[in-house]
Short mmCIF file of C-alpha atoms and ligand atoms in Angstrom, two decimals:
data_model
loop_
_atom_site.label_atom_id
_atom_site.label_comp_id
_atom_site.label_asym_id
_atom_site.label_seq_id
_atom_site.Cartn_x
_atom_site.Cartn_y
_atom_site.Cartn_z
CA UNK Q 1 108.59 -73.60 -37.35
CA UNK Q 2 106.02 -70.86 -37.96
CA UNK Q 3 106.14 -68.14 -35.37
CA UNK Q 4 103.97 -65.17 -34.42
CA UNK Q 5 105.78 -61.86 -34.64
CA UNK Q 6 105.16 -58.12 -35.02
CA UNK Q 7 106.70 -56.41 -38.02
CA UNK Q 8 107.01 -53.11 -39.83
CA UNK Q 9 106.29 -53.60 -43.54
CA UNK Q 10 107.57 -50.16 -44.59
CA UNK Q 11 109.20 -47.14 -42.96
CA UNK Q 12 105.92 -45.23 -42.85
CA UNK Q 13 103.80 -48.12 -41.58
CA UNK Q 14 102.94 -48.97 -37.98
CA UNK Q 15 104.00 -52.38 -36.72
CA UNK Q 16 101.41 -55.14 -37.06
CA UNK Q 17 101.09 -58.90 -36.47
CA UNK Q 18 103.17 -60.94 -38.90
CA UNK Q 19 104.15 -64.61 -39.37
CA UNK Q 20 107.77 -65.68 -39.75
CA UNK Q 21 109.52 -69.02 -40.07
CA UNK Q 22 112.35 -69.94 -37.72
CA UNK Q 23 114.87 -72.55 -38.89
CA UNK Q 24 114.94 -76.09 -37.55
CA UNK Q 25 117.33 -76.48 -34.63
CA UNK Q 26 120.81 -77.30 -35.97
CA UNK Q 27 123.53 -79.18 -34.10
CA UNK Q 28 124.88 -76.04 -32.36
CA UNK Q 29 121.55 -74.18 -32.11
CA UNK Q 30 119.24 -73.46 -29.24
CA UNK Q 31 115.57 -72.66 -29.67
CA UNK Q 32 114.15 -70.20 -27.18
CA UNK Q 33 110.64 -69.46 -26.16
CA UNK Q 34 110.87 -65.70 -25.83
CA UNK Q 35 109.60 -64.39 -22.50
CA UNK Q 36 110.45 -60.67 -22.68
CA UNK Q 37 111.63 -58.36 -25.40
CA UNK Q 38 112.84 -54.80 -24.76
CA UNK Q 39 112.24 -51.83 -27.07
CA UNK Q 40 115.45 -49.99 -27.96
CA UNK Q 41 115.46 -46.62 -29.70
CA UNK Q 42 117.48 -48.35 -32.46
CA UNK Q 43 114.29 -50.31 -33.22
CA UNK Q 44 112.56 -47.01 -33.99
CA UNK Q 45 115.49 -45.60 -36.03
CA UNK Q 46 115.47 -48.75 -38.18
CA UNK Q 47 111.72 -49.43 -38.39
CA UNK Q 48 111.31 -45.85 -39.59
CA UNK Q 49 114.21 -46.00 -42.05
CA UNK Q 50 116.20 -43.27 -40.26
CA UNK Q 51 119.61 -44.90 -40.75
CA UNK Q 52 119.04 -45.53 -44.46
CA UNK Q 53 119.69 -49.30 -44.31
CA UNK Q 54 116.27 -50.69 -43.53
CA UNK Q 55 115.07 -53.97 -44.99
CA UNK Q 56 111.35 -54.73 -44.86
CA UNK Q 57 109.45 -56.57 -43.61
CA UNK Q 58 111.34 -55.93 -40.36
CA UNK Q 59 110.77 -57.67 -37.04
CA UNK Q 60 112.73 -55.50 -34.59
CA UNK Q 61 113.93 -56.47 -31.11
CA UNK Q 62 117.41 -57.20 -29.79
CA UNK Q 63 116.84 -57.32 -26.05
CA UNK Q 64 115.61 -60.87 -25.68
CA UNK Q 65 115.17 -63.06 -22.62
CA UNK Q 66 113.87 -66.56 -23.18
CA UNK Q 67 113.76 -70.11 -21.97
CA UNK Q 68 115.49 -72.91 -23.86
CA UNK Q 69 112.92 -75.23 -25.47
CA UNK Q 70 115.24 -77.33 -27.65
CA UNK Q 71 118.97 -77.84 -27.99
CA UNK Q 72 120.94 -79.28 -30.92
CA UNK Q 73 123.01 -82.46 -30.59
CA UNK Q 74 126.33 -80.60 -30.11
CA UNK Q 75 125.17 -77.87 -27.74
CA UNK Q 76 127.21 -77.74 -24.55
CA UNK Q 77 126.35 -74.37 -23.01
CA UNK Q 78 122.61 -74.88 -22.44
CA UNK Q 79 120.10 -77.54 -21.59
CA UNK Q 80 116.34 -77.54 -22.02
CA UNK Q 81 114.71 -75.29 -19.41
CA UNK Q 82 117.68 -72.94 -18.98
CA UNK Q 83 117.24 -69.20 -19.24
CA UNK Q 84 119.04 -67.50 -22.10
CA UNK Q 85 119.46 -64.02 -23.52
CA UNK Q 86 120.04 -62.76 -27.06
CA UNK Q 87 121.30 -59.28 -27.82
CA UNK Q 88 122.17 -57.42 -31.01
CA UNK Q 89 124.06 -60.21 -32.83
CA UNK Q 90 123.09 -63.76 -33.76
CA UNK Q 91 126.26 -64.85 -35.60
CA UNK Q 92 129.62 -63.74 -37.01
CA UNK Q 93 132.41 -65.33 -39.08
CA UNK Q 94 134.19 -66.68 -35.93
CA UNK Q 95 137.54 -66.75 -37.75
CA UNK Q 96 138.65 -63.12 -38.18
CA UNK Q 97 140.85 -61.31 -35.71
CA UNK Q 98 138.07 -59.41 -33.85
CA UNK Q 99 135.99 -62.60 -33.59
CA UNK Q 100 139.08 -64.34 -32.20
CA UNK Q 101 139.44 -61.75 -29.45
CA UNK Q 102 135.77 -61.86 -28.47
CA UNK Q 103 134.85 -58.59 -30.17
CA UNK Q 104 132.34 -60.12 -32.56
CA UNK Q 105 130.64 -56.75 -33.04
CA UNK Q 106 133.66 -55.78 -35.16
CA UNK Q 107 133.65 -58.98 -37.25
CA UNK Q 108 135.44 -58.17 -40.50
CA UNK Q 109 132.74 -59.99 -42.44
CA UNK Q 110 130.13 -58.00 -40.43
CA UNK Q 111 128.11 -59.83 -37.82
CA UNK Q 112 124.67 -61.20 -38.51
CA UNK Q 113 122.69 -58.60 -36.59
CA UNK Q 114 119.63 -59.89 -34.80
CA UNK Q 115 117.26 -58.13 -37.22
CA UNK Q 116 117.38 -55.91 -40.31
CA UNK Q 117 120.30 -58.05 -41.42
CA UNK Q 118 121.03 -61.51 -42.82
CA UNK Q 119 122.47 -64.72 -41.48
CA UNK Q 120 126.12 -65.29 -42.45
CA UNK Q 121 124.92 -66.90 -45.72
CA UNK Q 122 124.10 -63.27 -46.59
CA UNK Q 123 120.72 -64.21 -47.99
CA UNK Q 124 118.50 -65.43 -45.16
CA UNK Q 125 116.94 -62.41 -43.44
CA UNK Q 126 117.20 -62.17 -39.67
CA UNK Q 127 114.12 -61.34 -37.63
CA UNK Q 128 114.33 -60.03 -34.11
CA UNK Q 129 112.78 -60.43 -30.71
CA UNK Q 130 109.27 -59.08 -31.29
CA UNK Q 131 108.21 -62.71 -31.68
CA UNK Q 132 107.38 -65.77 -29.65
CA UNK Q 133 110.44 -67.92 -30.49
CA UNK Q 134 113.97 -67.54 -31.83
CA UNK Q 135 116.65 -70.02 -32.94
CA UNK Q 136 120.26 -68.99 -32.43
CA UNK Q 137 123.65 -70.63 -32.48
CA UNK Q 138 124.67 -71.22 -28.85
CA UNK Q 139 127.74 -68.96 -28.93
CA UNK Q 140 125.47 -65.94 -29.36
CA UNK Q 141 123.10 -66.90 -26.54
CA UNK Q 142 123.99 -65.58 -23.09
CA UNK Q 143 123.57 -67.32 -19.77
CA UNK Q 144 121.06 -65.40 -17.67
CA UNK Q 145 121.86 -65.58 -13.94
CA UNK Q 146 118.86 -66.99 -12.10
CA UNK Q 147 118.85 -64.16 -9.55
CA UNK Q 148 118.07 -61.53 -12.18
CA UNK Q 149 114.48 -60.36 -12.49
CA UNK Q 150 113.72 -61.47 -16.06
CA UNK Q 151 111.56 -58.52 -17.12
CA UNK Q 152 114.10 -55.99 -15.99
CA UNK Q 153 117.00 -58.06 -17.36
CA UNK Q 154 115.81 -57.95 -21.00
CA UNK Q 155 117.11 -54.39 -21.59
CA UNK Q 156 120.54 -55.43 -20.35
CA UNK Q 157 121.08 -57.27 -23.66
CA UNK Q 158 121.44 -53.95 -25.49
CA UNK Q 159 121.08 -50.94 -23.18
CA UNK Q 160 123.15 -52.71 -20.51
CA UNK Q 161 126.07 -53.88 -22.64
CA UNK Q 162 126.17 -50.71 -24.75
CA UNK Q 163 126.81 -48.60 -21.66
CA UNK Q 164 128.85 -51.18 -19.69
CA UNK Q 165 131.35 -51.59 -22.52
CA UNK Q 166 132.57 -47.96 -22.77
CA UNK Q 167 132.64 -47.66 -18.96
CA UNK Q 168 135.03 -50.63 -18.91
CA UNK Q 169 137.00 -49.49 -21.97
CA UNK Q 170 137.63 -46.10 -20.38
CA UNK Q 171 138.45 -47.72 -17.04
CA UNK Q 172 135.62 -46.28 -14.96
CA UNK Q 173 136.67 -46.62 -11.31
CA UNK Q 174 135.83 -45.33 -7.84
CA UNK Q 175 136.25 -41.57 -7.64
CA UNK Q 176 135.96 -40.95 -11.38
CA UNK Q 177 133.64 -38.16 -12.39
CA UNK Q 178 131.34 -39.55 -15.05
CA UNK Q 179 128.54 -37.71 -16.83
CA UNK Q 180 125.65 -39.34 -18.63
CA UNK Q 181 123.85 -37.41 -21.36
CA UNK Q 182 120.26 -38.41 -22.15
CA UNK Q 183 118.36 -40.21 -19.41
CA UNK Q 184 116.52 -42.81 -21.50
CA UNK Q 185 116.90 -46.57 -21.80
CA UNK Q 186 120.67 -46.50 -22.31
CA UNK Q 187 121.25 -43.45 -20.12
CA UNK Q 188 119.53 -44.81 -17.03
CA UNK Q 189 121.56 -48.03 -17.30
CA UNK Q 190 124.74 -45.96 -17.70
CA UNK Q 191 123.90 -44.16 -14.44
CA UNK Q 192 123.25 -47.41 -12.56
CA UNK Q 193 126.37 -49.12 -13.93
CA UNK Q 194 128.76 -46.20 -13.43
CA UNK Q 195 127.48 -45.69 -9.88
CA UNK Q 196 127.91 -49.43 -9.20
CA UNK Q 197 131.53 -49.12 -10.42
CA UNK Q 198 132.07 -46.40 -7.81
CA UNK Q 199 132.00 -43.31 -10.03
CA UNK Q 200 130.51 -39.99 -9.02
CA UNK Q 201 127.78 -39.61 -11.65
CA UNK Q 202 126.20 -36.46 -13.06
CA UNK Q 203 123.20 -36.57 -15.39
CA UNK Q 204 123.05 -33.98 -18.17
CA UNK Q 205 119.44 -34.01 -19.33
CA UNK Q 206 117.10 -32.00 -21.51
CA UNK Q 207 114.28 -32.94 -19.09
CA UNK Q 208 114.30 -31.06 -15.80
CA UNK Q 209 111.53 -33.32 -14.57
CA UNK Q 210 113.98 -36.25 -14.46
CA UNK Q 211 116.16 -34.79 -11.70
CA UNK Q 212 114.62 -36.79 -8.86
CA UNK Q 213 114.84 -39.99 -10.90
CA UNK Q 214 118.47 -39.29 -11.77
CA UNK Q 215 119.31 -39.10 -8.06
CA UNK Q 216 117.28 -42.20 -7.26
CA UNK Q 217 119.10 -44.11 -10.00
CA UNK Q 218 122.47 -43.25 -8.44
CA UNK Q 219 123.50 -39.82 -9.73
CA UNK Q 220 125.08 -37.38 -7.31
CA UNK Q 221 124.42 -34.33 -9.48
CA UNK Q 222 122.08 -33.21 -12.26
CA UNK Q 223 122.22 -30.39 -14.77
CA UNK Q 224 119.65 -29.31 -17.31
CA UNK Q 225 121.33 -29.21 -20.71
CA UNK Q 226 118.72 -26.93 -22.26
CA UNK Q 227 118.90 -24.06 -19.76
CA UNK Q 228 121.34 -21.47 -21.02
CA UNK Q 229 124.60 -21.44 -19.06
CA UNK Q 230 123.64 -24.39 -16.87
CA UNK Q 231 126.76 -26.39 -17.82
CA UNK Q 232 129.14 -23.52 -16.93
CA UNK Q 233 129.66 -24.69 -13.37
CA UNK Q 234 130.73 -28.10 -14.76
CA UNK Q 235 133.56 -26.76 -16.93
CA UNK Q 236 136.62 -29.06 -17.11
CA UNK Q 237 135.05 -31.49 -14.67
CA UNK Q 238 134.44 -34.97 -16.13
CA UNK Q 239 136.83 -37.82 -16.84
CA UNK Q 240 134.24 -39.50 -19.02
CA UNK Q 241 130.93 -38.59 -20.62
CA UNK Q 242 128.66 -41.28 -22.04
CA UNK Q 243 126.42 -39.61 -24.64
CA UNK Q 244 123.16 -41.56 -24.93
CA UNK Q 245 121.10 -38.93 -26.75
CA UNK Q 246 119.04 -40.28 -29.67
CA UNK Q 247 118.34 -36.92 -31.36
CA UNK Q 248 120.66 -34.51 -33.18
CA UNK Q 249 122.59 -32.27 -30.79
CA UNK Q 250 125.63 -30.06 -30.52
CA UNK Q 251 128.78 -31.55 -28.91
CA UNK Q 252 130.77 -28.45 -28.12
CA UNK Q 253 129.02 -27.38 -24.93
CA UNK Q 254 129.43 -30.90 -23.53
CA UNK Q 255 133.08 -31.21 -24.59
CA UNK Q 256 133.75 -28.10 -22.50
CA UNK Q 257 132.86 -30.07 -19.37
CA UNK Q 258 135.69 -32.62 -19.92
CA UNK Q 259 138.77 -32.52 -17.69
CA UNK Q 260 142.25 -32.88 -19.25
CA UNK Q 261 142.46 -36.15 -21.24
CA UNK Q 262 138.76 -36.74 -20.66
CA UNK Q 263 136.64 -38.51 -23.28
CA UNK Q 264 133.15 -38.01 -24.58
CA UNK Q 265 131.97 -41.37 -25.89
CA UNK Q 266 129.04 -41.50 -28.27
CA UNK Q 267 126.71 -44.42 -27.95
CA UNK Q 268 123.61 -42.52 -29.07
CA UNK Q 269 123.21 -42.67 -32.83
CA UNK Q 270 121.34 -39.61 -34.13
CA UNK Q 271 120.71 -39.81 -37.86
CA UNK Q 272 122.45 -36.58 -38.95
CA UNK Q 273 126.18 -35.68 -38.78
CA UNK Q 274 127.27 -33.05 -36.22
CA UNK Q 275 129.89 -30.32 -36.28
CA UNK Q 276 132.65 -30.13 -33.68
CA UNK Q 277 134.87 -27.12 -33.18
CA UNK Q 278 138.59 -27.91 -33.13
CA UNK Q 279 139.28 -25.96 -29.94
CA UNK Q 280 136.62 -27.82 -28.01
CA UNK Q 281 138.90 -30.86 -28.48
CA UNK Q 282 142.33 -29.20 -28.45
CA UNK Q 283 141.78 -27.57 -25.05
CA UNK Q 284 142.45 -30.17 -22.35
CA UNK Q 285 143.52 -32.78 -24.97
CA UNK Q 286 139.93 -33.95 -25.07
CA UNK Q 287 138.85 -37.06 -26.92
CA UNK Q 288 135.67 -37.72 -28.85
CA UNK Q 289 135.04 -41.42 -29.32
CA UNK Q 290 132.32 -43.93 -30.11
CA UNK Q 291 131.35 -47.33 -28.83
CA UNK Q 292 129.36 -50.14 -30.42
CA UNK Q 293 127.47 -52.58 -28.16
CA UNK Q 294 130.02 -55.11 -26.81
CA UNK Q 295 131.30 -58.61 -27.56
CA UNK Q 296 129.69 -61.80 -26.32
CA UNK Q 297 132.27 -62.39 -23.58
CA UNK Q 298 131.81 -58.88 -22.22
CA UNK Q 299 128.03 -59.17 -22.47
CA UNK Q 300 128.23 -62.23 -20.21
CA UNK Q 301 130.52 -60.33 -17.84
CA UNK Q 302 127.95 -57.49 -17.75
CA UNK Q 303 125.06 -59.87 -16.96
CA UNK Q 304 127.10 -61.43 -14.15
CA UNK Q 305 128.03 -57.95 -12.85
CA UNK Q 306 124.34 -56.94 -12.86
CA UNK Q 307 123.44 -60.11 -10.95
CA UNK Q 308 126.17 -59.39 -8.37
CA UNK Q 309 125.10 -55.75 -7.98
CA UNK Q 310 121.38 -56.55 -8.25
CA UNK Q 311 120.87 -54.27 -11.23
CA UNK Q 312 118.16 -54.28 -13.86
CA UNK Q 313 116.34 -51.69 -15.94
CA UNK Q 314 113.41 -49.61 -14.73
CA UNK Q 315 110.70 -50.87 -17.03
CA UNK Q 316 107.11 -50.50 -18.12
CA UNK Q 317 105.74 -53.87 -19.22
CA UNK Q 318 103.47 -53.66 -22.25
CA UNK Q 319 101.56 -55.94 -24.62
CA UNK Q 320 102.41 -56.28 -28.31
CA UNK Q 321 99.36 -54.24 -29.28
CA UNK Q 322 100.91 -51.26 -27.48
CA UNK Q 323 104.18 -51.22 -29.49
CA UNK Q 324 103.16 -48.35 -31.78
CA UNK Q 325 102.02 -46.24 -28.84
CA UNK Q 326 105.28 -47.05 -27.06
CA UNK Q 327 107.27 -45.82 -30.08
CA UNK Q 328 105.33 -42.54 -30.06
CA UNK Q 329 105.86 -42.16 -26.34
CA UNK Q 330 109.62 -42.75 -26.71
CA UNK Q 331 109.75 -40.07 -29.40
CA UNK Q 332 108.00 -37.71 -26.97
CA UNK Q 333 110.55 -38.64 -24.31
CA UNK Q 334 107.79 -40.27 -22.25
CA UNK Q 335 109.37 -43.52 -21.06
CA UNK Q 336 110.65 -44.33 -17.58
CA UNK Q 337 112.96 -45.90 -18.68
CA UNK Q 338 112.45 -48.90 -20.96
CA UNK Q 339 109.41 -50.51 -22.52
CA UNK Q 340 109.50 -54.30 -22.33
CA UNK Q 341 107.02 -56.44 -24.25
CA UNK Q 342 105.49 -59.51 -22.63
CA UNK Q 343 106.24 -62.03 -25.39
CA UNK Q 344 103.09 -64.09 -24.68
CA UNK Q 345 101.15 -61.25 -26.29
CA UNK Q 346 102.81 -61.67 -29.71
CA UNK Q 347 100.63 -64.73 -30.21
CA UNK Q 348 97.28 -63.05 -29.51
P1 NAP M 401 115.64 -43.45 -25.48
O1 NAP M 401 115.25 -44.36 -24.39
O2 NAP M 401 114.61 -42.90 -26.38
O3 NAP M 401 116.47 -42.24 -24.79
C1 NAP M 401 117.03 -41.20 -25.53
C2 NAP M 401 117.25 -40.01 -24.61
O4 NAP M 401 117.84 -38.97 -25.39
C3 NAP M 401 115.99 -39.43 -24.04
O5 NAP M 401 115.57 -40.05 -22.88
C4 NAP M 401 116.39 -37.97 -23.78
O6 NAP M 401 117.04 -37.87 -22.51
C5 NAP M 401 117.40 -37.71 -24.86
N1 NAP M 401 116.77 -36.94 -25.95
C6 NAP M 401 115.79 -37.35 -26.78
N2 NAP M 401 115.45 -36.38 -27.64
C7 NAP M 401 116.24 -35.36 -27.36
C8 NAP M 401 116.41 -34.06 -27.91
N3 NAP M 401 115.65 -33.65 -28.93
N4 NAP M 401 117.35 -33.25 -27.37
C9 NAP M 401 118.11 -33.69 -26.36
N5 NAP M 401 117.98 -34.89 -25.78
C10 NAP M 401 117.07 -35.71 -26.28
O7 NAP M 401 116.73 -44.13 -26.44
P2 NAP M 401 117.75 -45.34 -26.11
O8 NAP M 401 117.09 -46.62 -26.44
O9 NAP M 401 118.37 -45.12 -24.80
O10 NAP M 401 118.83 -45.12 -27.28
C11 NAP M 401 119.64 -43.95 -27.28
C12 NAP M 401 120.45 -43.90 -28.55
O11 NAP M 401 121.46 -44.92 -28.50
C13 NAP M 401 119.67 -44.17 -29.84
O12 NAP M 401 120.13 -43.30 -30.85
C14 NAP M 401 120.04 -45.61 -30.17
O13 NAP M 401 119.91 -45.92 -31.54
C15 NAP M 401 121.47 -45.64 -29.74
N6 NAP M 401 122.03 -46.97 -29.51
C16 NAP M 401 123.34 -47.16 -29.82
C17 NAP M 401 123.95 -48.36 -29.56
C18 NAP M 401 125.41 -48.56 -29.84
O14 NAP M 401 125.86 -49.69 -30.00
N7 NAP M 401 126.19 -47.50 -29.87
C19 NAP M 401 123.22 -49.41 -28.99
C20 NAP M 401 121.89 -49.16 -28.65
C21 NAP M 401 121.31 -47.94 -28.91
P3 NAP M 401 116.82 -36.55 -21.59
O15 NAP M 401 115.36 -36.42 -21.39
O16 NAP M 401 117.56 -36.88 -20.35
O17 NAP M 401 117.43 -35.42 -22.34
ZN1 ZN M 402 119.61 -51.48 -28.98
ZN1 ZN M 403 134.59 -62.33 -37.76
#
């Protein structure tokens, strides 16, 4: 079917209306009418060619909430009318070891990412959620608990799972001291999730103006990362730091705030490499790690956790025509805390 979308045609071009074709619904496919689509900073990195792997035309968007319009003959997980979510992946090989353990993001054949990628045939381009409809194999569609507010649930499909996954991997538990760097889309979800898991959360932010929000979102403490010496009082304090900063930054001052055996986990993906001093890691046996989204099973677990804890993103709902302005505002750090596009407006 022909579908209305918004696309970038080149790294230096603003996004504009664009037509794409979605495949016919196969036996294991579901077709969704997209209701809401979140804007992740990864959309900007890729639409602007910052990671060096951009394919154009590009329809970004991997925080998708929709309603099932059609199901294939062999679909068992969904029926017409159900709510469904799609995150950063739309397929994987399903046979390799990571796929077998539910960590499809590490598929040895590389997953079919939701956009700026190809289907597993490695020729058909994938187009993301800035569109009115999507067709996806049912395994990669998530069940959306009915109690979630749909607008605020869209960002859970990337910002939610990307921060939930390292909190679980590093065993975040009541009493842990967890810091979150970068209070944006990912960062504000990290604060909500870590607080809901019982951690004592500190926000380390370059924006002093976000202190009140940090506390409202669940943080017990706040420190400005740009004021000289402001992290001194936090030396050797944290068990875990989730680094959600999208721009280049220095790790050493943050590593100094880790307690013995503490870990700083990168989820933010700035374009340029950083330097780390050896002693920042050697002292306290500190660990510097990374984390990539999360598998489908864990994404479902995260959605169910958010339903139980009544969590969603703090969002600003926009129309498709505002996407380019939203990108500029995100780059100016002017988003509280996620833009979500009303998918009806892709058609107008
Ligand atoms: P976002 O909403 O734009 O937030 C980024 C935050 O980084 C800002 O709110 C700001 O927080 C901080 N920041 C921005 N510029 C800064 C600067 N020059 N110096 C210091 N801090 C700065 O972005 P997002 O959507 O949350 O994404 C964050 C990053 O995660 C992006 O790089 C994205 O590509 C990446 N990502 C990774 C994965 C993964 O699987 N690992 C998944 C999704 C996204 P403060 O104002 O508090 O400093
Ligand atoms: Zn994302
Ligand atoms: Zn695989």
